[in-house]
């Protein structure tokens, strides 16, 4: 376990440095890092501080949050197919952002889009918890999440369908593909509190998730308050996904695939998988963001497209391996 964590940490740091050194200008890593702390480099300092650094930080923070929420959801539901979007927060946040773009709020206010997305995420959480009820179990949570996700998706499609402005519709479509391009330190400071609080909450659930591997009855016998566990899980997941979606748009498959890849290395223990998946998610999103800038640097390839193209085949391969192992 220690070796795995150290390997993932090393990969995160190495990819962070690579991300800082990538750009259209042919500048060495040493010069790029020097410009990050020295104003005498002029335009290069501005590029490093306002473009490359925020993008690199967001890749680590958002990727880590997505990986962690995936592991927490799978541990709580004891279902390897569970992922953060299952409780409807991603769709609700996307609906809020879509409304901000379509109504012109995103253009009128610098932070109109991310704040609207956060408002949508909060509204989605409120509806999910209201539908699931205070005493509802994991099945109630799943059904409520699916219902809210379907409703938010339908409303998003309706907004697109009725949008009188083709430019707004185009912007909505591109935003929903997910991207870290053109983000600033303002976006970093906006997302950090939400993701930070969410991570802190989910990490406190480690003992409860381990107990749930024995079943709900056994977990309650061990003194676990399952209603409190569910509430904290939803709040932590909503905080991370709401913040991430508000800033980066819809980025899928990280919370689904990363826990699958790392589960064999931690013996299937949820508490260990939380830490590993957080670091693994950061690695995967960094790799995807680097690929976006290397493969088609002039075409603005979207991050969510890359994670889906890589994640879907990988997930199918994992399903095939699981079926083969059970045969």
mmCIF file of C-alpha atoms in Angstrom:
data_model
loop_
_atom_site.group_PDB
_atom_site.id
_atom_site.type_symbol
_atom_site.label_atom_id
_atom_site.label_comp_id
_atom_site.label_asym_id
_atom_site.label_seq_id
_atom_site.Cartn_x
_atom_site.Cartn_y
_atom_site.Cartn_z
ATOM 1 C CA UNK A 1 0.000 0.000 0.000
ATOM 2 C CA UNK A 2 2.781 2.437 0.913
ATOM 3 C CA UNK A 3 4.609 1.665 -2.318
ATOM 4 C CA UNK A 4 1.439 2.284 -4.322
ATOM 5 C CA UNK A 5 0.799 5.653 -2.640
ATOM 6 C CA UNK A 6 4.405 6.756 -3.173
ATOM 7 C CA UNK A 7 4.273 5.695 -6.827
ATOM 8 C CA UNK A 8 1.053 7.623 -7.401
ATOM 9 C CA UNK A 9 2.412 10.699 -5.588
ATOM 10 C CA UNK A 10 5.533 10.600 -7.735
ATOM 11 C CA UNK A 11 3.394 10.353 -10.872
ATOM 12 C CA UNK A 12 1.245 13.318 -9.755
ATOM 13 C CA UNK A 13 4.304 15.522 -9.154
ATOM 14 C CA UNK A 14 5.992 14.466 -12.400
ATOM 15 C CA UNK A 15 2.866 15.093 -14.477
ATOM 16 C CA UNK A 16 2.338 18.433 -12.729
ATOM 17 C CA UNK A 17 5.804 19.548 -13.866
ATOM 18 C CA UNK A 18 5.121 18.287 -17.392
ATOM 19 C CA UNK A 19 1.855 20.208 -17.457
ATOM 20 C CA UNK A 20 3.642 23.398 -16.420
ATOM 21 C CA UNK A 21 6.168 23.002 -19.229
ATOM 22 C CA UNK A 22 3.602 22.385 -22.018
ATOM 23 C CA UNK A 23 2.602 25.209 -24.313
ATOM 24 C CA UNK A 24 2.956 26.666 -27.811
ATOM 25 C CA UNK A 25 6.164 28.464 -26.826
ATOM 26 C CA UNK A 26 9.325 26.349 -26.920
ATOM 27 C CA UNK A 27 10.495 26.999 -23.354
ATOM 28 C CA UNK A 28 12.444 24.556 -21.169
ATOM 29 C CA UNK A 29 11.076 23.262 -17.864
ATOM 30 C CA UNK A 30 13.782 25.069 -15.907
ATOM 31 C CA UNK A 31 13.003 28.394 -17.551
ATOM 32 C CA UNK A 32 9.266 27.853 -17.094
ATOM 33 C CA UNK A 33 9.669 27.181 -13.362
ATOM 34 C CA UNK A 34 11.978 30.173 -12.996
ATOM 35 C CA UNK A 35 9.431 32.417 -14.707
ATOM 36 C CA UNK A 36 6.771 31.190 -12.309
ATOM 37 C CA UNK A 37 8.529 32.948 -9.410
ATOM 38 C CA UNK A 38 10.413 35.757 -11.168
ATOM 39 C CA UNK A 39 8.590 38.739 -12.688
ATOM 40 C CA UNK A 40 11.622 39.675 -14.787
ATOM 41 C CA UNK A 41 10.613 37.108 -17.436
ATOM 42 C CA UNK A 42 7.795 39.417 -18.548
ATOM 43 C CA UNK A 43 5.092 37.716 -20.675
ATOM 44 C CA UNK A 44 6.333 34.230 -19.772
ATOM 45 C CA UNK A 45 5.697 34.941 -16.076
ATOM 46 C CA UNK A 46 2.155 36.018 -16.907
ATOM 47 C CA UNK A 47 1.587 32.852 -18.948
ATOM 48 C CA UNK A 48 2.922 30.638 -16.161
ATOM 49 C CA UNK A 49 1.012 32.312 -13.338
ATOM 50 C CA UNK A 50 -2.297 32.965 -15.075
ATOM 51 C CA UNK A 51 -2.619 30.131 -17.617
ATOM 52 C CA UNK A 52 -0.430 27.088 -16.996
ATOM 53 C CA UNK A 53 -0.379 27.038 -13.184
ATOM 54 C CA UNK A 54 -4.188 27.267 -12.727
ATOM 55 C CA UNK A 55 -4.711 24.559 -15.348
ATOM 56 C CA UNK A 56 -2.205 22.224 -13.678
ATOM 57 C CA UNK A 57 -3.668 22.808 -10.209
ATOM 58 C CA UNK A 58 -7.231 22.240 -11.415
ATOM 59 C CA UNK A 59 -6.243 18.961 -13.093
ATOM 60 C CA UNK A 60 -4.853 17.659 -9.787
ATOM 61 C CA UNK A 61 -7.683 18.965 -7.585
ATOM 62 C CA UNK A 62 -10.598 17.979 -9.834
ATOM 63 C CA UNK A 63 -9.104 14.652 -10.895
ATOM 64 C CA UNK A 64 -8.358 13.745 -7.278
ATOM 65 C CA UNK A 65 -11.869 14.693 -6.210
ATOM 66 C CA UNK A 66 -13.520 12.677 -8.992
ATOM 67 C CA UNK A 67 -11.437 9.591 -8.215
ATOM 68 C CA UNK A 68 -12.184 9.843 -4.497
ATOM 69 C CA UNK A 69 -15.938 10.253 -4.963
ATOM 70 C CA UNK A 70 -16.019 7.239 -7.276
ATOM 71 C CA UNK A 71 -14.340 5.054 -4.663
ATOM 72 C CA UNK A 72 -16.645 6.350 -1.912
ATOM 73 C CA UNK A 73 -19.812 5.747 -3.958
ATOM 74 C CA UNK A 74 -18.725 2.241 -4.922
ATOM 75 C CA UNK A 75 -17.833 1.463 -1.320
ATOM 76 C CA UNK A 76 -21.137 2.710 0.069
ATOM 77 C CA UNK A 77 -23.348 1.054 -2.548
ATOM 78 C CA UNK A 78 -21.090 -2.033 -2.738
ATOM 79 C CA UNK A 79 -21.505 -1.816 -6.480
ATOM 80 C CA UNK A 80 -18.491 -1.510 -8.817
ATOM 81 C CA UNK A 81 -20.721 0.186 -11.422
ATOM 82 C CA UNK A 82 -21.526 3.102 -9.116
ATOM 83 C CA UNK A 83 -20.082 6.499 -9.985
ATOM 84 C CA UNK A 84 -20.449 10.104 -8.745
ATOM 85 C CA UNK A 85 -23.075 11.090 -11.310
ATOM 86 C CA UNK A 86 -25.423 8.442 -9.920
ATOM 87 C CA UNK A 87 -26.917 10.848 -7.360
ATOM 88 C CA UNK A 88 -27.768 13.436 -10.010
ATOM 89 C CA UNK A 89 -25.365 16.173 -8.889
ATOM 90 C CA UNK A 90 -23.450 16.338 -12.183
ATOM 91 C CA UNK A 91 -26.633 16.710 -14.241
ATOM 92 C CA UNK A 92 -28.055 19.317 -11.869
ATOM 93 C CA UNK A 93 -24.843 21.352 -11.949
ATOM 94 C CA UNK A 94 -24.782 21.125 -15.737
ATOM 95 C CA UNK A 95 -28.389 22.358 -15.898
ATOM 96 C CA UNK A 96 -27.504 25.382 -13.769
ATOM 97 C CA UNK A 97 -24.583 26.230 -16.049
ATOM 98 C CA UNK A 98 -26.685 25.750 -19.182
ATOM 99 C CA UNK A 99 -29.316 28.151 -17.850
ATOM 100 C CA UNK A 100 -26.594 30.700 -17.054
ATOM 101 C CA UNK A 101 -25.269 30.527 -20.611
ATOM 102 C CA UNK A 102 -28.683 30.621 -22.242
ATOM 103 C CA UNK A 103 -29.970 33.566 -20.195
ATOM 104 C CA UNK A 104 -26.801 35.628 -20.655
ATOM 105 C CA UNK A 105 -25.851 35.498 -16.970
ATOM 106 C CA UNK A 106 -22.531 33.847 -17.837
ATOM 107 C CA UNK A 107 -21.656 36.731 -20.165
ATOM 108 C CA UNK A 108 -22.865 39.442 -17.779
ATOM 109 C CA UNK A 109 -20.992 38.226 -14.680
ATOM 110 C CA UNK A 110 -17.404 36.861 -14.653
ATOM 111 C CA UNK A 111 -18.368 34.073 -12.227
ATOM 112 C CA UNK A 112 -21.966 33.746 -13.380
ATOM 113 C CA UNK A 113 -21.470 30.314 -14.951
ATOM 114 C CA UNK A 114 -19.677 28.512 -12.079
ATOM 115 C CA UNK A 115 -21.946 30.067 -9.451
ATOM 116 C CA UNK A 116 -25.050 28.996 -11.395
ATOM 117 C CA UNK A 117 -23.621 25.484 -11.692
ATOM 118 C CA UNK A 118 -23.024 25.357 -7.944
ATOM 119 C CA UNK A 119 -26.583 26.541 -7.337
ATOM 120 C CA UNK A 120 -27.830 23.763 -9.617
ATOM 121 C CA UNK A 121 -25.772 21.192 -7.719
ATOM 122 C CA UNK A 122 -27.173 22.363 -4.366
ATOM 123 C CA UNK A 123 -30.719 22.219 -5.726
ATOM 124 C CA UNK A 124 -30.073 18.691 -7.004
ATOM 125 C CA UNK A 125 -28.778 17.538 -3.617
ATOM 126 C CA UNK A 126 -31.801 19.016 -1.850
ATOM 127 C CA UNK A 127 -34.201 17.223 -4.207
ATOM 128 C CA UNK A 128 -32.343 13.900 -3.964
ATOM 129 C CA UNK A 129 -32.294 13.971 -0.165
ATOM 130 C CA UNK A 130 -35.957 14.999 -0.064
ATOM 131 C CA UNK A 131 -36.981 12.167 -2.373
ATOM 132 C CA UNK A 132 -34.817 9.556 -0.639
ATOM 133 C CA UNK A 133 -36.183 10.554 2.781
ATOM 134 C CA UNK A 134 -34.316 10.718 6.100
ATOM 135 C CA UNK A 135 -34.604 6.979 6.698
ATOM 136 C CA UNK A 136 -34.145 5.797 3.110
ATOM 137 C CA UNK A 137 -31.470 3.249 2.314
ATOM 138 C CA UNK A 138 -29.033 2.952 -0.556
ATOM 139 C CA UNK A 139 -31.766 1.819 -2.985
ATOM 140 C CA UNK A 140 -33.834 4.940 -2.272
ATOM 141 C CA UNK A 141 -30.751 7.094 -2.838
ATOM 142 C CA UNK A 142 -30.024 5.431 -6.193
ATOM 143 C CA UNK A 143 -33.611 5.748 -7.417
ATOM 144 C CA UNK A 144 -33.841 9.396 -6.330
ATOM 145 C CA UNK A 145 -30.522 10.152 -8.003
ATOM 146 C CA UNK A 146 -31.561 8.492 -11.259
ATOM 147 C CA UNK A 147 -34.837 10.420 -11.255
ATOM 148 C CA UNK A 148 -33.153 13.805 -10.666
ATOM 149 C CA UNK A 149 -30.436 13.027 -13.204
ATOM 150 C CA UNK A 150 -33.038 12.137 -15.846
ATOM 151 C CA UNK A 151 -35.075 15.254 -15.080
ATOM 152 C CA UNK A 152 -32.028 17.542 -15.202
ATOM 153 C CA UNK A 153 -30.893 15.916 -18.454
ATOM 154 C CA UNK A 154 -34.331 16.402 -20.005
ATOM 155 C CA UNK A 155 -34.455 20.058 -18.932
ATOM 156 C CA UNK A 156 -30.969 20.624 -20.350
ATOM 157 C CA UNK A 157 -32.065 19.145 -23.674
ATOM 158 C CA UNK A 158 -35.195 21.326 -23.574
ATOM 159 C CA UNK A 159 -33.110 24.476 -23.060
ATOM 160 C CA UNK A 160 -30.919 23.509 -26.005
ATOM 161 C CA UNK A 161 -33.969 22.722 -28.125
ATOM 162 C CA UNK A 162 -35.660 26.060 -27.399
ATOM 163 C CA UNK A 163 -32.554 28.244 -27.395
ATOM 164 C CA UNK A 164 -33.109 31.127 -29.856
ATOM 165 C CA UNK A 165 -29.400 31.938 -29.919
ATOM 166 C CA UNK A 166 -27.295 29.474 -31.961
ATOM 167 C CA UNK A 167 -24.102 30.869 -30.436
ATOM 168 C CA UNK A 168 -25.372 30.171 -26.912
ATOM 169 C CA UNK A 169 -26.367 26.637 -27.947
ATOM 170 C CA UNK A 170 -22.911 26.094 -29.405
ATOM 171 C CA UNK A 171 -21.271 27.364 -26.213
ATOM 172 C CA UNK A 172 -23.467 25.070 -24.115
ATOM 173 C CA UNK A 173 -22.491 22.007 -26.154
ATOM 174 C CA UNK A 174 -18.780 22.785 -25.922
ATOM 175 C CA UNK A 175 -18.971 23.547 -22.194
ATOM 176 C CA UNK A 176 -20.688 20.227 -21.510
ATOM 177 C CA UNK A 177 -17.765 18.406 -23.143
ATOM 178 C CA UNK A 178 -15.508 19.520 -20.278
ATOM 179 C CA UNK A 179 -12.291 21.504 -20.413
ATOM 180 C CA UNK A 180 -9.595 23.127 -18.253
ATOM 181 C CA UNK A 181 -8.541 25.616 -20.918
ATOM 182 C CA UNK A 182 -8.774 29.358 -20.217
ATOM 183 C CA UNK A 183 -9.185 28.878 -16.470
ATOM 184 C CA UNK A 184 -7.559 31.326 -14.068
ATOM 185 C CA UNK A 185 -6.580 31.408 -10.409
ATOM 186 C CA UNK A 186 -10.062 32.812 -9.719
ATOM 187 C CA UNK A 187 -11.488 29.437 -10.740
ATOM 188 C CA UNK A 188 -8.909 27.671 -8.567
ATOM 189 C CA UNK A 189 -9.917 29.670 -5.482
ATOM 190 C CA UNK A 190 -13.576 29.058 -6.307
ATOM 191 C CA UNK A 191 -13.279 25.274 -6.549
ATOM 192 C CA UNK A 192 -10.743 24.638 -3.748
ATOM 193 C CA UNK A 193 -13.106 25.190 -0.770
ATOM 194 C CA UNK A 194 -15.783 22.909 -2.211
ATOM 195 C CA UNK A 195 -13.426 20.115 -3.217
ATOM 196 C CA UNK A 196 -11.397 20.488 -0.023
ATOM 197 C CA UNK A 197 -14.463 20.214 2.224
ATOM 198 C CA UNK A 198 -15.792 17.295 0.179
ATOM 199 C CA UNK A 199 -12.507 15.407 0.407
ATOM 200 C CA UNK A 200 -12.292 15.976 4.163
ATOM 201 C CA UNK A 201 -15.852 14.670 4.626
ATOM 202 C CA UNK A 202 -15.387 11.561 2.472
ATOM 203 C CA UNK A 203 -12.118 10.585 4.136
ATOM 204 C CA UNK A 204 -13.899 10.477 7.509
ATOM 205 C CA UNK A 205 -16.145 7.716 6.124
ATOM 206 C CA UNK A 206 -13.305 5.204 5.740
ATOM 207 C CA UNK A 207 -14.196 3.127 8.813
ATOM 208 C CA UNK A 208 -17.893 3.068 7.951
ATOM 209 C CA UNK A 209 -17.219 1.972 4.369
ATOM 210 C CA UNK A 210 -14.995 -0.858 5.640
ATOM 211 C CA UNK A 211 -17.795 -1.977 7.973
ATOM 212 C CA UNK A 212 -20.303 -1.944 5.109
ATOM 213 C CA UNK A 213 -18.333 -4.647 3.300
ATOM 214 C CA UNK A 214 -19.845 -7.015 5.892
ATOM 215 C CA UNK A 215 -23.392 -5.851 5.053
ATOM 216 C CA UNK A 216 -25.695 -3.182 6.475
ATOM 217 C CA UNK A 217 -26.871 -5.279 9.426
ATOM 218 C CA UNK A 218 -23.307 -6.101 10.457
ATOM 219 C CA UNK A 219 -22.277 -2.458 10.071
ATOM 220 C CA UNK A 220 -25.103 -1.345 12.367
ATOM 221 C CA UNK A 221 -24.092 -4.017 14.871
ATOM 222 C CA UNK A 222 -20.588 -2.517 14.862
ATOM 223 C CA UNK A 223 -22.081 0.838 15.807
ATOM 224 C CA UNK A 224 -22.266 2.517 12.394
ATOM 225 C CA UNK A 225 -25.022 5.116 11.904
ATOM 226 C CA UNK A 226 -25.968 4.393 8.302
ATOM 227 C CA UNK A 227 -28.254 7.419 7.951
ATOM 228 C CA UNK A 228 -25.436 9.730 9.021
ATOM 229 C CA UNK A 229 -23.030 7.876 6.739
ATOM 230 C CA UNK A 230 -25.358 8.338 3.762
ATOM 231 C CA UNK A 231 -25.890 12.031 4.524
ATOM 232 C CA UNK A 232 -22.155 12.710 4.760
ATOM 233 C CA UNK A 233 -21.530 10.719 1.576
ATOM 234 C CA UNK A 234 -24.073 12.776 -0.386
ATOM 235 C CA UNK A 235 -22.836 16.099 1.016
ATOM 236 C CA UNK A 236 -19.173 15.251 0.358
ATOM 237 C CA UNK A 237 -19.847 13.952 -3.142
ATOM 238 C CA UNK A 238 -22.084 16.900 -4.001
ATOM 239 C CA UNK A 239 -19.482 19.380 -2.786
ATOM 240 C CA UNK A 240 -16.762 17.856 -4.964
ATOM 241 C CA UNK A 241 -18.841 17.160 -8.066
ATOM 242 C CA UNK A 242 -20.672 20.478 -7.864
ATOM 243 C CA UNK A 243 -17.416 22.430 -7.631
ATOM 244 C CA UNK A 244 -15.676 20.382 -10.311
ATOM 245 C CA UNK A 245 -18.577 20.589 -12.775
ATOM 246 C CA UNK A 246 -18.976 24.303 -12.132
ATOM 247 C CA UNK A 247 -15.398 25.013 -13.172
ATOM 248 C CA UNK A 248 -14.499 22.291 -15.666
ATOM 249 C CA UNK A 249 -17.817 21.143 -17.125
ATOM 250 C CA UNK A 250 -18.865 17.512 -17.413
ATOM 251 C CA UNK A 251 -15.907 15.115 -17.137
ATOM 252 C CA UNK A 252 -16.878 11.468 -16.930
ATOM 253 C CA UNK A 253 -15.430 8.001 -16.362
ATOM 254 C CA UNK A 254 -12.679 8.984 -13.909
ATOM 255 C CA UNK A 255 -14.773 8.172 -10.850
ATOM 256 C CA UNK A 256 -15.896 4.948 -12.503
ATOM 257 C CA UNK A 257 -12.655 3.581 -13.942
ATOM 258 C CA UNK A 258 -9.922 4.641 -11.499
ATOM 259 C CA UNK A 259 -11.266 2.673 -8.475
ATOM 260 C CA UNK A 260 -11.555 -0.414 -10.709
ATOM 261 C CA UNK A 261 -7.934 -0.147 -11.800
ATOM 262 C CA UNK A 262 -6.584 0.333 -8.277
ATOM 263 C CA UNK A 263 -8.871 -2.011 -6.319
ATOM 264 C CA UNK A 264 -6.671 -5.131 -6.833
ATOM 265 C CA UNK A 265 -3.654 -3.263 -5.402
ATOM 266 C CA UNK A 266 -5.386 -2.449 -2.099
ATOM 267 C CA UNK A 267 -7.052 -5.794 -1.499
ATOM 268 C CA UNK A 268 -10.504 -4.358 -2.139
ATOM 269 C CA UNK A 269 -10.496 -2.468 1.188
ATOM 270 C CA UNK A 270 -12.579 0.728 0.758
ATOM 271 C CA UNK A 271 -10.601 2.824 3.253
ATOM 272 C CA UNK A 272 -7.356 2.204 1.369
ATOM 273 C CA UNK A 273 -9.044 2.630 -1.987
ATOM 274 C CA UNK A 274 -10.156 6.167 -1.060
ATOM 275 C CA UNK A 275 -6.599 7.462 -0.843
ATOM 276 C CA UNK A 276 -5.374 5.498 -3.849
ATOM 277 C CA UNK A 277 -8.308 6.556 -6.046
ATOM 278 C CA UNK A 278 -7.851 10.207 -5.121
ATOM 279 C CA UNK A 279 -4.250 10.137 -6.328
ATOM 280 C CA UNK A 280 -5.144 7.893 -9.275
ATOM 281 C CA UNK A 281 -7.862 10.294 -10.388
ATOM 282 C CA UNK A 282 -5.373 13.159 -10.318
ATOM 283 C CA UNK A 283 -2.976 11.117 -12.460
ATOM 284 C CA UNK A 284 -5.654 10.173 -14.992
ATOM 285 C CA UNK A 285 -7.006 13.705 -15.435
ATOM 286 C CA UNK A 286 -3.495 15.126 -15.740
ATOM 287 C CA UNK A 287 -2.685 12.574 -18.438
ATOM 288 C CA UNK A 288 -5.902 13.422 -20.272
ATOM 289 C CA UNK A 289 -5.221 17.162 -20.081
ATOM 290 C CA UNK A 290 -1.674 16.662 -21.366
ATOM 291 C CA UNK A 291 -3.033 14.517 -24.205
ATOM 292 C CA UNK A 292 -5.490 17.284 -25.134
ATOM 293 C CA UNK A 293 -2.613 19.727 -25.585
ATOM 294 C CA UNK A 294 -0.315 17.295 -27.404
ATOM 295 C CA UNK A 295 -2.643 15.457 -29.820
ATOM 296 C CA UNK A 296 -4.533 18.380 -31.402
ATOM 297 C CA UNK A 297 -3.148 21.588 -29.895
ATOM 298 C CA UNK A 298 -4.776 23.821 -32.509
ATOM 299 C CA UNK A 299 -8.275 22.256 -32.491
ATOM 300 C CA UNK A 300 -9.295 22.666 -28.815
ATOM 301 C CA UNK A 301 -9.943 18.979 -28.214
ATOM 302 C CA UNK A 302 -12.229 18.729 -25.184
ATOM 303 C CA UNK A 303 -11.119 17.014 -21.998
ATOM 304 C CA UNK A 304 -14.388 15.146 -21.419
ATOM 305 C CA UNK A 305 -14.132 13.653 -24.901
ATOM 306 C CA UNK A 306 -10.650 12.280 -24.169
ATOM 307 C CA UNK A 307 -11.605 10.799 -20.781
ATOM 308 C CA UNK A 308 -14.629 9.098 -22.390
ATOM 309 C CA UNK A 309 -12.617 7.750 -25.336
ATOM 310 C CA UNK A 310 -10.016 6.306 -22.954
ATOM 311 C CA UNK A 311 -12.304 5.385 -20.076
ATOM 312 C CA UNK A 312 -15.060 3.573 -21.953
ATOM 313 C CA UNK A 313 -12.837 0.951 -23.679
ATOM 314 C CA UNK A 314 -10.850 0.504 -20.480
ATOM 315 C CA UNK A 315 -14.043 -0.047 -18.510
ATOM 316 C CA UNK A 316 -15.284 -2.572 -21.080
ATOM 317 C CA UNK A 317 -11.973 -4.410 -20.752
ATOM 318 C CA UNK A 318 -12.344 -4.489 -16.963
ATOM 319 C CA UNK A 319 -15.887 -5.861 -17.294
ATOM 320 C CA UNK A 320 -14.596 -8.563 -19.662
ATOM 321 C CA UNK A 321 -11.848 -9.519 -17.200
ATOM 322 C CA UNK A 322 -14.387 -9.672 -14.352
ATOM 323 C CA UNK A 323 -16.701 -11.922 -16.358
ATOM 324 C CA UNK A 324 -13.779 -14.143 -17.319
ATOM 325 C CA UNK A 325 -12.730 -14.420 -13.695
ATOM 326 C CA UNK A 326 -16.238 -15.428 -12.607
ATOM 327 C CA UNK A 327 -16.625 -18.017 -15.385
#
